[in-house]
Amino acid sequence: MNRKLIAAATAAVTAAGLTLAVALTTSATAAGPADPVQLAAMARDLGISSDQARERLAAEQVAGQTDAALRSSLGPAYAGSWLDGTGHTLTVAVTDAALAGTVRARGASVTTAKHSASALDSAKIKLDAKATAAPAAVPGWYVDVRANKVVVLARAGGEAQARAWAAAAGLSGDVVGFEASTENPKPMVDIVGGTAYGIPGGGRCSIGFAVEGGFVTAGHCGATGGRTTNPGGTIQGSSFPGNDYAWVRADAGNTPRALVNRYPGTVPVAGSQEAPVGSSVCRSGSTTGWRCGTIQQKNASVTYPEGTITGLTRTNACAEPGDSGGSWLTGDQAQGVTSGGSGNCQTGGTIYFQPVTEILQAYNLRLMTTAGPTTTTPPTSTTTTTPPGGGGSWAPYTSYGTGAQVTYEGATYRVIQPHTSVPGWEPPNTPALWQRL
């Protein structure tokens, strides 16, 4: 590491009031991550310059090390710590004034407090144990180390209820405080395909794909007007039986992402190019995770107890209850959402999905992709009299008609089924699409 950079970071932190008593490693002395995106975001949202953001990160890292050391050495006398508004000056509270010198020796400011950090945490645990009995007027509670108490939030007109609830939990005196609040908390989650969400009336389904404003899923997971949870939203349209699709407009604060859960990790969604019969296909669901198979047939009809569903795609990939509504992908191209079928992931089975293009067209939705929200147009037939993509080398994102010929790695291939190519569909990898000559 550049010694001038280390010295500059050290000088900046020391000048701000934090003596570097803790041994600094290379990572600690670096003036914050070099990621310009993070620094720009900090500068924008904290009202500081990029250089100040870098210095602040370095100071905060040192403060974290100092706090950890003092938490250990002070033991039960430790009453919490906090940084000032600049992020440079660390204050540590103690219940025993005789330990003030220990704190100062580490380069931090010191103050005395009545209640230790462990006492505050124990008091909050009493409230947590009574969470289900909390009145509607109480949106939350927390430990406030600066105030040296547990604070209970109360909406207008609800302080008496909040006080009664806290008292019933065993909190009284100056360990508990009350604060007026207008908060209306709700979950804010990334909307990622294959992830669980709560359906109307209880139970669980899986997100299909994120679309602009929300997500698509199976129609049998809820009727129009129903409310979902985690992410919260309202079902704007649902068709079942006949079809098996729905779309949910998510509440503000939930963010649609062009991703599908792979259990573990995620895979990107780049588009919704329909894959031909014989293609590999993988599905994601909140019960059985990531499972793969092949597309067996299209335009299939299946009769459930509730009625017949038409226009489905039939596969040999497995699924189980709770996977309903989840994502189906070939490569990075969205294919559909899980409808139903037979069997399970222990013995295998036959599972059907509702093609995603029909859902997007039915509700005029824009699929979230790595390139941003995109519209979907109905698939068009590919001519075979003058095969598109004929001649030359194989290339991704090219439309190939039946009979078209290409070269790839010195070999010649002819199209068996018309398709638009994507990375991963090279001729040697997709014998259902190409025949080697």
Coordinates of C-alpha atoms in Angstrom, one line a residue:
M1 CA 0.0 0.0 0.0
N2 CA 1.1 3.6 -0.7
R3 CA 2.8 4.9 2.5
K4 CA 1.6 8.4 1.8
L5 CA -2.0 7.2 1.7
I6 CA -1.6 5.5 5.0
A7 CA 0.0 8.6 6.5
A8 CA -2.8 10.8 5.1
A9 CA -5.5 8.6 6.5
T10 CA -3.8 8.4 9.9
A11 CA -3.4 12.2 10.1
A12 CA -7.0 12.8 9.1
V13 CA -8.4 10.5 11.8
T14 CA -6.0 11.8 14.5
A15 CA -6.8 15.4 13.7
A16 CA -10.5 14.6 14.1
G17 CA -10.0 13.6 17.7
L18 CA -9.4 9.9 17.6
T19 CA -5.9 8.9 18.8
L20 CA -4.9 5.8 16.9
A21 CA -4.2 3.7 20.0
V22 CA -5.5 0.6 18.3
A23 CA -2.9 -1.1 16.1
L24 CA -3.8 -0.3 12.5
T25 CA -3.7 -2.9 9.8
T26 CA -3.4 -2.1 6.1
S27 CA -7.1 -2.5 5.6
A28 CA -7.9 -0.2 8.6
T29 CA -5.6 2.6 7.4
A30 CA -6.8 2.7 3.9
A31 CA -8.9 5.8 3.5
G32 CA -12.1 3.9 2.9
P33 CA -13.0 1.6 -0.1
A34 CA -11.9 2.9 -3.5
D35 CA -15.3 2.2 -4.9
P36 CA -16.3 5.5 -6.6
V37 CA -20.0 4.5 -6.6
Q38 CA -20.1 4.1 -2.8
L39 CA -18.2 7.4 -2.3
A40 CA -20.5 9.2 -4.7
A41 CA -23.5 7.9 -2.9
M42 CA -22.2 9.0 0.5
A43 CA -21.3 12.4 -0.8
R44 CA -24.8 12.8 -2.3
D45 CA -26.7 11.6 0.7
L46 CA -24.5 12.9 3.6
G47 CA -23.8 16.3 2.0
I48 CA -20.0 15.9 2.0
S49 CA -17.3 15.6 -0.6
S50 CA -15.9 12.4 -2.0
D51 CA -12.6 13.0 -0.1
Q52 CA -14.6 13.6 3.1
A53 CA -16.5 10.4 2.5
R54 CA -13.2 8.5 2.1
E55 CA -11.8 10.0 5.4
R56 CA -15.0 9.3 7.2
L57 CA -14.9 5.6 6.3
A58 CA -11.3 5.4 7.5
A59 CA -12.3 7.1 10.8
E60 CA -15.3 4.9 11.3
Q61 CA -13.2 1.7 10.8
V62 CA -10.8 2.8 13.5
A63 CA -13.7 3.8 15.8
G64 CA -15.2 0.3 15.4
Q65 CA -11.9 -1.3 16.4
T66 CA -11.6 1.1 19.4
D67 CA -15.2 0.4 20.5
A68 CA -14.7 -3.4 20.3
A69 CA -11.6 -3.2 22.4
L70 CA -13.3 -1.0 25.1
R71 CA -16.4 -3.1 25.1
S72 CA -14.2 -6.1 26.1
S73 CA -12.0 -4.3 28.6
L74 CA -14.8 -2.4 30.4
G75 CA -16.9 -5.4 30.9
P76 CA -20.2 -4.8 32.8
A77 CA -19.4 -1.1 33.1
Y78 CA -19.7 -0.5 29.3
A79 CA -22.8 1.5 28.6
G80 CA -22.6 1.9 24.8
S81 CA -20.9 4.2 22.3
W82 CA -21.7 6.5 19.5
L83 CA -20.0 8.7 16.8
D84 CA -20.8 12.4 16.4
G85 CA -22.4 13.8 13.2
T86 CA -19.1 13.9 11.4
G87 CA -18.4 10.3 12.0
H88 CA -15.0 11.2 13.5
T89 CA -15.4 11.5 17.3
L90 CA -16.2 8.4 19.3
T91 CA -17.9 8.8 22.7
V92 CA -18.0 5.8 25.1
A93 CA -20.4 5.7 28.1
V94 CA -19.4 3.9 31.4
T95 CA -21.3 3.3 34.6
D96 CA -18.1 3.6 36.7
A97 CA -16.4 7.0 36.5
A98 CA -13.2 5.4 37.7
L99 CA -12.8 3.8 34.3
A100 CA -12.8 7.1 32.4
G101 CA -9.1 7.0 32.1
T102 CA -9.2 3.6 30.3
V103 CA -11.5 5.1 27.7
R104 CA -9.4 8.2 27.2
A105 CA -6.3 6.1 26.8
R106 CA -7.9 4.5 23.8
G107 CA -8.4 8.0 22.2
A108 CA -12.2 8.2 22.7
S109 CA -14.3 10.7 24.6
V110 CA -16.1 9.5 27.8
T111 CA -19.3 10.1 29.6
T112 CA -21.0 8.4 32.6
A113 CA -24.3 6.7 32.5
K114 CA -26.7 5.0 35.0
H115 CA -27.6 1.9 33.1
S116 CA -25.1 -0.4 31.4
A117 CA -25.5 -1.6 27.9
S118 CA -26.4 -5.1 29.1
A119 CA -29.1 -3.6 31.5
L120 CA -30.6 -1.7 28.5
D121 CA -30.6 -4.8 26.4
S122 CA -32.3 -6.8 29.1
A123 CA -35.0 -4.2 29.5
K124 CA -35.7 -4.3 25.7
I125 CA -35.9 -8.1 25.8
K126 CA -38.8 -7.7 28.2
L127 CA -40.6 -5.6 25.6
D128 CA -39.7 -8.0 22.8
A129 CA -41.3 -10.8 24.9
K130 CA -44.6 -8.8 24.9
A131 CA -44.4 -7.9 21.2
T132 CA -47.7 -9.7 20.3
A133 CA -49.5 -7.6 22.9
A134 CA -48.1 -4.3 21.8
P135 CA -51.0 -1.8 21.1
A136 CA -51.5 -0.6 17.5
A137 CA -50.4 2.9 18.8
V138 CA -46.8 1.5 19.2
P139 CA -44.9 1.1 15.9
G140 CA -41.6 0.2 17.5
W141 CA -39.1 0.4 20.3
Y142 CA -35.3 0.5 20.6
V143 CA -32.3 1.0 22.8
D144 CA -31.0 4.6 22.8
V145 CA -27.5 4.6 24.1
R146 CA -27.2 8.4 24.0
A147 CA -30.3 8.8 26.2
N148 CA -29.3 5.7 28.2
K149 CA -32.8 4.2 28.1
V150 CA -35.1 2.1 26.1
V151 CA -37.4 4.3 24.0
V152 CA -41.0 3.2 23.1
L153 CA -42.5 5.0 20.1
A154 CA -46.1 6.1 20.4
R155 CA -48.5 7.5 17.8
A156 CA -50.5 10.6 18.5
G157 CA -53.0 9.9 21.3
G158 CA -51.4 6.5 22.1
E159 CA -48.8 7.4 24.8
A160 CA -51.1 6.2 27.7
Q161 CA -51.5 2.8 25.9
A162 CA -47.7 2.7 25.3
R163 CA -47.0 3.4 29.0
A164 CA -49.4 0.7 30.2
W165 CA -47.9 -1.8 27.8
A166 CA -44.4 -1.1 29.0
A167 CA -45.4 -1.3 32.6
A168 CA -47.1 -4.6 32.0
A169 CA -43.8 -5.9 30.5
G170 CA -42.0 -4.9 33.7
L171 CA -40.4 -1.6 32.6
S172 CA -40.7 1.5 34.8
G173 CA -38.6 4.4 36.0
D174 CA -35.9 6.1 34.0
V175 CA -34.8 3.0 32.1
V176 CA -37.8 3.6 29.7
G177 CA -38.8 6.7 27.8
F178 CA -41.6 7.5 25.3
E179 CA -41.4 9.4 22.1
A180 CA -44.1 10.7 19.8
S181 CA -43.9 9.1 16.4
T182 CA -45.6 9.3 13.0
E183 CA -43.8 6.1 11.7
N184 CA -45.8 3.5 9.8
P185 CA -43.3 0.8 9.2
K186 CA -43.7 -2.0 6.6
P187 CA -41.3 -4.5 5.0
M188 CA -39.2 -3.2 2.1
V189 CA -37.8 -6.1 0.1
D190 CA -36.1 -6.8 -3.2
I191 CA -38.6 -8.5 -5.5
V192 CA -36.6 -11.5 -6.8
G193 CA -38.0 -14.4 -8.7
G194 CA -38.5 -17.7 -6.9
T195 CA -38.6 -16.1 -3.5
A196 CA -41.5 -16.8 -1.1
Y197 CA -44.4 -14.3 -0.5
G198 CA -47.5 -14.5 1.6
I199 CA -50.8 -15.0 -0.2
P200 CA -54.3 -13.8 0.8
G201 CA -55.8 -15.9 3.5
G202 CA -52.5 -17.3 4.7
G203 CA -50.1 -19.7 3.0
R204 CA -47.2 -19.2 0.6
C205 CA -46.5 -19.0 -3.1
S206 CA -43.4 -17.9 -5.0
I207 CA -42.6 -14.8 -7.0
G208 CA -42.4 -15.4 -10.8
F209 CA -40.6 -12.5 -12.3
A210 CA -40.2 -8.8 -11.3
V211 CA -42.0 -6.4 -13.6
E212 CA -42.2 -2.7 -13.5
G213 CA -44.3 -1.9 -10.4
G214 CA -44.4 -5.4 -8.9
F215 CA -44.3 -9.0 -10.0
V216 CA -46.1 -11.8 -11.9
T217 CA -47.1 -15.1 -10.3
A218 CA -49.7 -17.9 -10.6
G219 CA -53.4 -17.0 -10.7
H220 CA -54.4 -19.7 -8.2
C221 CA -52.3 -17.9 -5.6
G222 CA -55.0 -15.3 -5.1
A223 CA -57.9 -13.4 -6.6
T224 CA -57.9 -9.8 -7.9
G225 CA -58.0 -7.4 -5.0
G226 CA -56.3 -9.7 -2.5
R227 CA -53.3 -8.5 -0.4
T228 CA -49.9 -10.1 -0.4
T229 CA -47.2 -9.9 2.3
N230 CA -43.4 -9.7 2.2
P231 CA -43.5 -8.1 -0.2
G232 CA -46.8 -6.3 0.5
G233 CA -48.9 -5.6 -2.5
T234 CA -52.3 -5.8 -4.1
I235 CA -53.3 -8.3 -6.8
Q236 CA -54.2 -6.2 -9.8
G237 CA -55.3 -9.0 -12.0
S238 CA -55.8 -12.8 -11.7
S239 CA -57.0 -15.4 -14.1
F240 CA -57.7 -19.0 -12.8
P241 CA -59.0 -21.5 -14.1
G242 CA -58.7 -21.2 -17.9
N243 CA -55.4 -19.5 -17.4
D244 CA -53.1 -19.5 -14.3
Y245 CA -51.5 -16.2 -14.0
A246 CA -51.7 -13.0 -11.9
W247 CA -49.8 -9.8 -11.3
V248 CA -49.2 -8.0 -8.1
R249 CA -48.6 -4.2 -7.7
A250 CA -46.1 -4.0 -4.9
D251 CA -46.3 -1.4 -2.2
A252 CA -43.9 1.6 -2.3
G253 CA -40.5 0.7 -0.9
N254 CA -40.3 -2.8 -2.5
T255 CA -37.8 -2.9 -5.4
P256 CA -38.3 -5.1 -8.4
R257 CA -35.0 -6.7 -9.5
A258 CA -34.0 -8.5 -12.7
L259 CA -33.0 -11.5 -10.8
V260 CA -34.1 -15.0 -9.9
N261 CA -33.2 -16.9 -6.7
R262 CA -30.9 -19.8 -7.5
Y263 CA -30.7 -21.1 -3.9
P264 CA -28.0 -20.1 -3.2
G265 CA -27.1 -17.0 -5.3
T266 CA -29.1 -15.4 -8.1
V267 CA -29.2 -15.5 -11.9
P268 CA -30.0 -12.5 -14.1
V269 CA -33.0 -12.1 -16.3
A270 CA -32.0 -10.6 -19.7
G271 CA -35.2 -11.1 -21.6
S272 CA -38.1 -13.4 -22.4
Q273 CA -37.1 -15.1 -25.7
E274 CA -39.2 -18.3 -25.8
A275 CA -37.2 -21.5 -25.9
P276 CA -38.2 -24.4 -28.2
V277 CA -39.3 -27.9 -27.2
G278 CA -36.3 -29.9 -26.0
S279 CA -34.6 -27.0 -24.4
S280 CA -33.3 -27.2 -20.9
V281 CA -35.2 -25.2 -18.4
C282 CA -34.7 -24.5 -14.7
R283 CA -37.2 -23.3 -12.2
S284 CA -37.0 -21.6 -8.9
G285 CA -39.4 -22.0 -6.0
S286 CA -39.5 -21.3 -2.3
T287 CA -40.1 -25.0 -1.3
T288 CA -37.6 -27.0 -3.4
G289 CA -35.2 -24.3 -4.6
W290 CA -33.5 -24.6 -8.0
R291 CA -34.5 -27.5 -10.2
C292 CA -34.0 -28.3 -13.8
G293 CA -35.4 -30.4 -16.6
T294 CA -36.4 -30.1 -20.3
I295 CA -39.4 -28.7 -22.1
Q296 CA -41.5 -31.6 -23.2
Q297 CA -44.5 -30.1 -25.0
K298 CA -46.2 -26.7 -25.5
N299 CA -49.8 -25.6 -25.7
A300 CA -50.8 -28.3 -23.2
S301 CA -54.1 -28.4 -21.3
V302 CA -54.4 -29.8 -17.8
T303 CA -57.5 -30.3 -15.7
Y304 CA -57.2 -29.5 -12.0
P305 CA -60.1 -29.9 -9.5
E306 CA -60.9 -26.2 -10.0
G307 CA -61.1 -26.5 -13.8
T308 CA -59.0 -26.8 -17.0
I309 CA -56.0 -24.6 -17.8
T310 CA -55.0 -24.3 -21.4
G311 CA -51.9 -23.0 -23.1
L312 CA -49.4 -24.4 -20.6
T313 CA -45.9 -25.7 -21.2
R314 CA -45.2 -29.3 -20.0
T315 CA -41.9 -30.2 -18.5
N316 CA -40.2 -33.0 -16.6
A317 CA -38.7 -30.7 -13.9
C318 CA -40.1 -31.3 -10.5
A319 CA -41.9 -28.9 -8.1
E320 CA -43.9 -29.1 -4.8
P321 CA -46.5 -27.1 -3.0
G322 CA -45.3 -23.6 -2.3
D323 CA -43.3 -23.5 -5.5
S324 CA -46.4 -22.3 -7.3
G325 CA -45.9 -19.0 -9.2
G326 CA -42.1 -19.4 -9.2
S327 CA -39.8 -18.6 -12.1
W328 CA -38.8 -20.7 -15.1
L329 CA -35.7 -19.8 -17.1
T330 CA -33.7 -21.1 -20.1
G331 CA -30.3 -19.5 -19.7
D332 CA -31.1 -15.9 -18.8
Q333 CA -34.4 -15.8 -20.6
A334 CA -37.7 -15.8 -18.7
Q335 CA -40.0 -18.6 -19.8
G336 CA -42.9 -18.8 -17.4
V337 CA -44.4 -19.2 -13.9
T338 CA -45.1 -22.5 -12.1
S339 CA -48.8 -23.7 -12.4
G340 CA -49.0 -27.2 -11.1
G341 CA -48.6 -30.9 -12.0
S342 CA -48.0 -34.2 -10.4
G343 CA -45.2 -36.0 -8.5
N344 CA -42.6 -34.4 -6.3
C345 CA -38.8 -33.8 -6.1
Q346 CA -38.1 -37.2 -4.5
T347 CA -39.7 -39.4 -7.2
G348 CA -39.9 -36.9 -10.1
G349 CA -43.0 -35.9 -12.0
T350 CA -44.6 -33.7 -14.6
I351 CA -44.9 -30.0 -14.0
Y352 CA -46.6 -27.3 -16.1
F353 CA -45.8 -23.6 -16.4
Q354 CA -47.8 -20.7 -17.7
P355 CA -45.7 -18.9 -20.4
V356 CA -44.6 -15.5 -19.2
T357 CA -45.1 -13.7 -22.5
E358 CA -48.9 -14.3 -22.3
I359 CA -49.0 -12.7 -18.8
L360 CA -47.0 -9.7 -19.9
Q361 CA -49.2 -9.1 -22.9
A362 CA -52.5 -9.7 -21.0
Y363 CA -51.7 -7.0 -18.4
N364 CA -49.4 -4.8 -20.6
L365 CA -46.5 -5.3 -18.2
R366 CA -42.8 -4.5 -18.7
L367 CA -40.5 -7.3 -17.5
M368 CA -37.5 -6.2 -15.4
T369 CA -34.3 -7.2 -17.3
T370 CA -30.6 -6.5 -17.0
A371 CA -31.2 -3.8 -19.6
G372 CA -34.1 -2.3 -17.7
P373 CA -37.9 -2.7 -18.0
T374 CA -38.7 -4.2 -21.5
T375 CA -42.0 -4.8 -23.3
T376 CA -42.8 -8.2 -24.9
T377 CA -44.2 -8.6 -28.3
P378 CA -46.1 -11.7 -29.5
P379 CA -43.8 -14.3 -31.0
T380 CA -43.7 -14.2 -34.8
S381 CA -43.4 -17.2 -37.1
T382 CA -40.0 -17.6 -38.7
T383 CA -39.9 -18.1 -42.4
T384 CA -38.2 -21.3 -43.7
T385 CA -38.0 -20.3 -47.4
T386 CA -35.1 -17.9 -46.8
P387 CA -33.7 -19.0 -43.4
P388 CA -32.6 -16.1 -41.3
G389 CA -29.1 -16.3 -40.1
G390 CA -28.1 -18.5 -43.0
G391 CA -24.4 -18.7 -43.7
G392 CA -21.4 -17.3 -41.7
S393 CA -20.4 -18.0 -38.2
W394 CA -22.8 -18.7 -35.3
A395 CA -23.6 -15.5 -33.3
P396 CA -25.7 -14.8 -30.2
Y397 CA -28.9 -12.7 -30.4
T398 CA -29.5 -13.8 -34.0
S399 CA -32.7 -15.2 -35.4
Y400 CA -32.2 -18.6 -37.1
G401 CA -34.8 -20.3 -39.2
T402 CA -35.2 -24.0 -40.0
G403 CA -32.5 -25.0 -42.5
A404 CA -30.1 -22.2 -41.8
Q405 CA -26.5 -23.2 -41.7
V406 CA -23.6 -21.8 -39.7
T407 CA -20.0 -22.7 -38.8
Y408 CA -18.8 -23.0 -35.2
E409 CA -15.3 -23.9 -34.1
G410 CA -14.6 -25.3 -37.6
A411 CA -17.7 -27.5 -37.9
T412 CA -20.9 -26.8 -39.9
Y413 CA -24.4 -27.0 -38.3
R414 CA -28.0 -26.8 -39.7
V415 CA -31.0 -25.5 -37.7
I416 CA -33.5 -28.1 -36.7
Q417 CA -35.9 -25.8 -34.8
P418 CA -36.2 -22.0 -35.4
H419 CA -35.0 -19.8 -32.6
T420 CA -33.2 -16.7 -31.6
S421 CA -29.7 -17.6 -30.2
V422 CA -28.4 -16.5 -26.8
P423 CA -25.1 -17.2 -25.1
G424 CA -25.0 -20.8 -24.0
W425 CA -27.0 -22.0 -27.0
E426 CA -24.0 -22.6 -29.1
P427 CA -24.6 -25.5 -31.6
P428 CA -22.5 -28.1 -29.7
N429 CA -24.5 -27.3 -26.5
T430 CA -28.0 -27.5 -28.0
P431 CA -28.4 -30.7 -30.1
A432 CA -32.2 -30.1 -30.0
L433 CA -31.7 -27.0 -32.1
W434 CA -28.8 -27.8 -34.3
Q435 CA -27.7 -30.8 -36.4
R436 CA -24.0 -31.2 -37.1
L437 CA -23.3 -31.8 -40.8

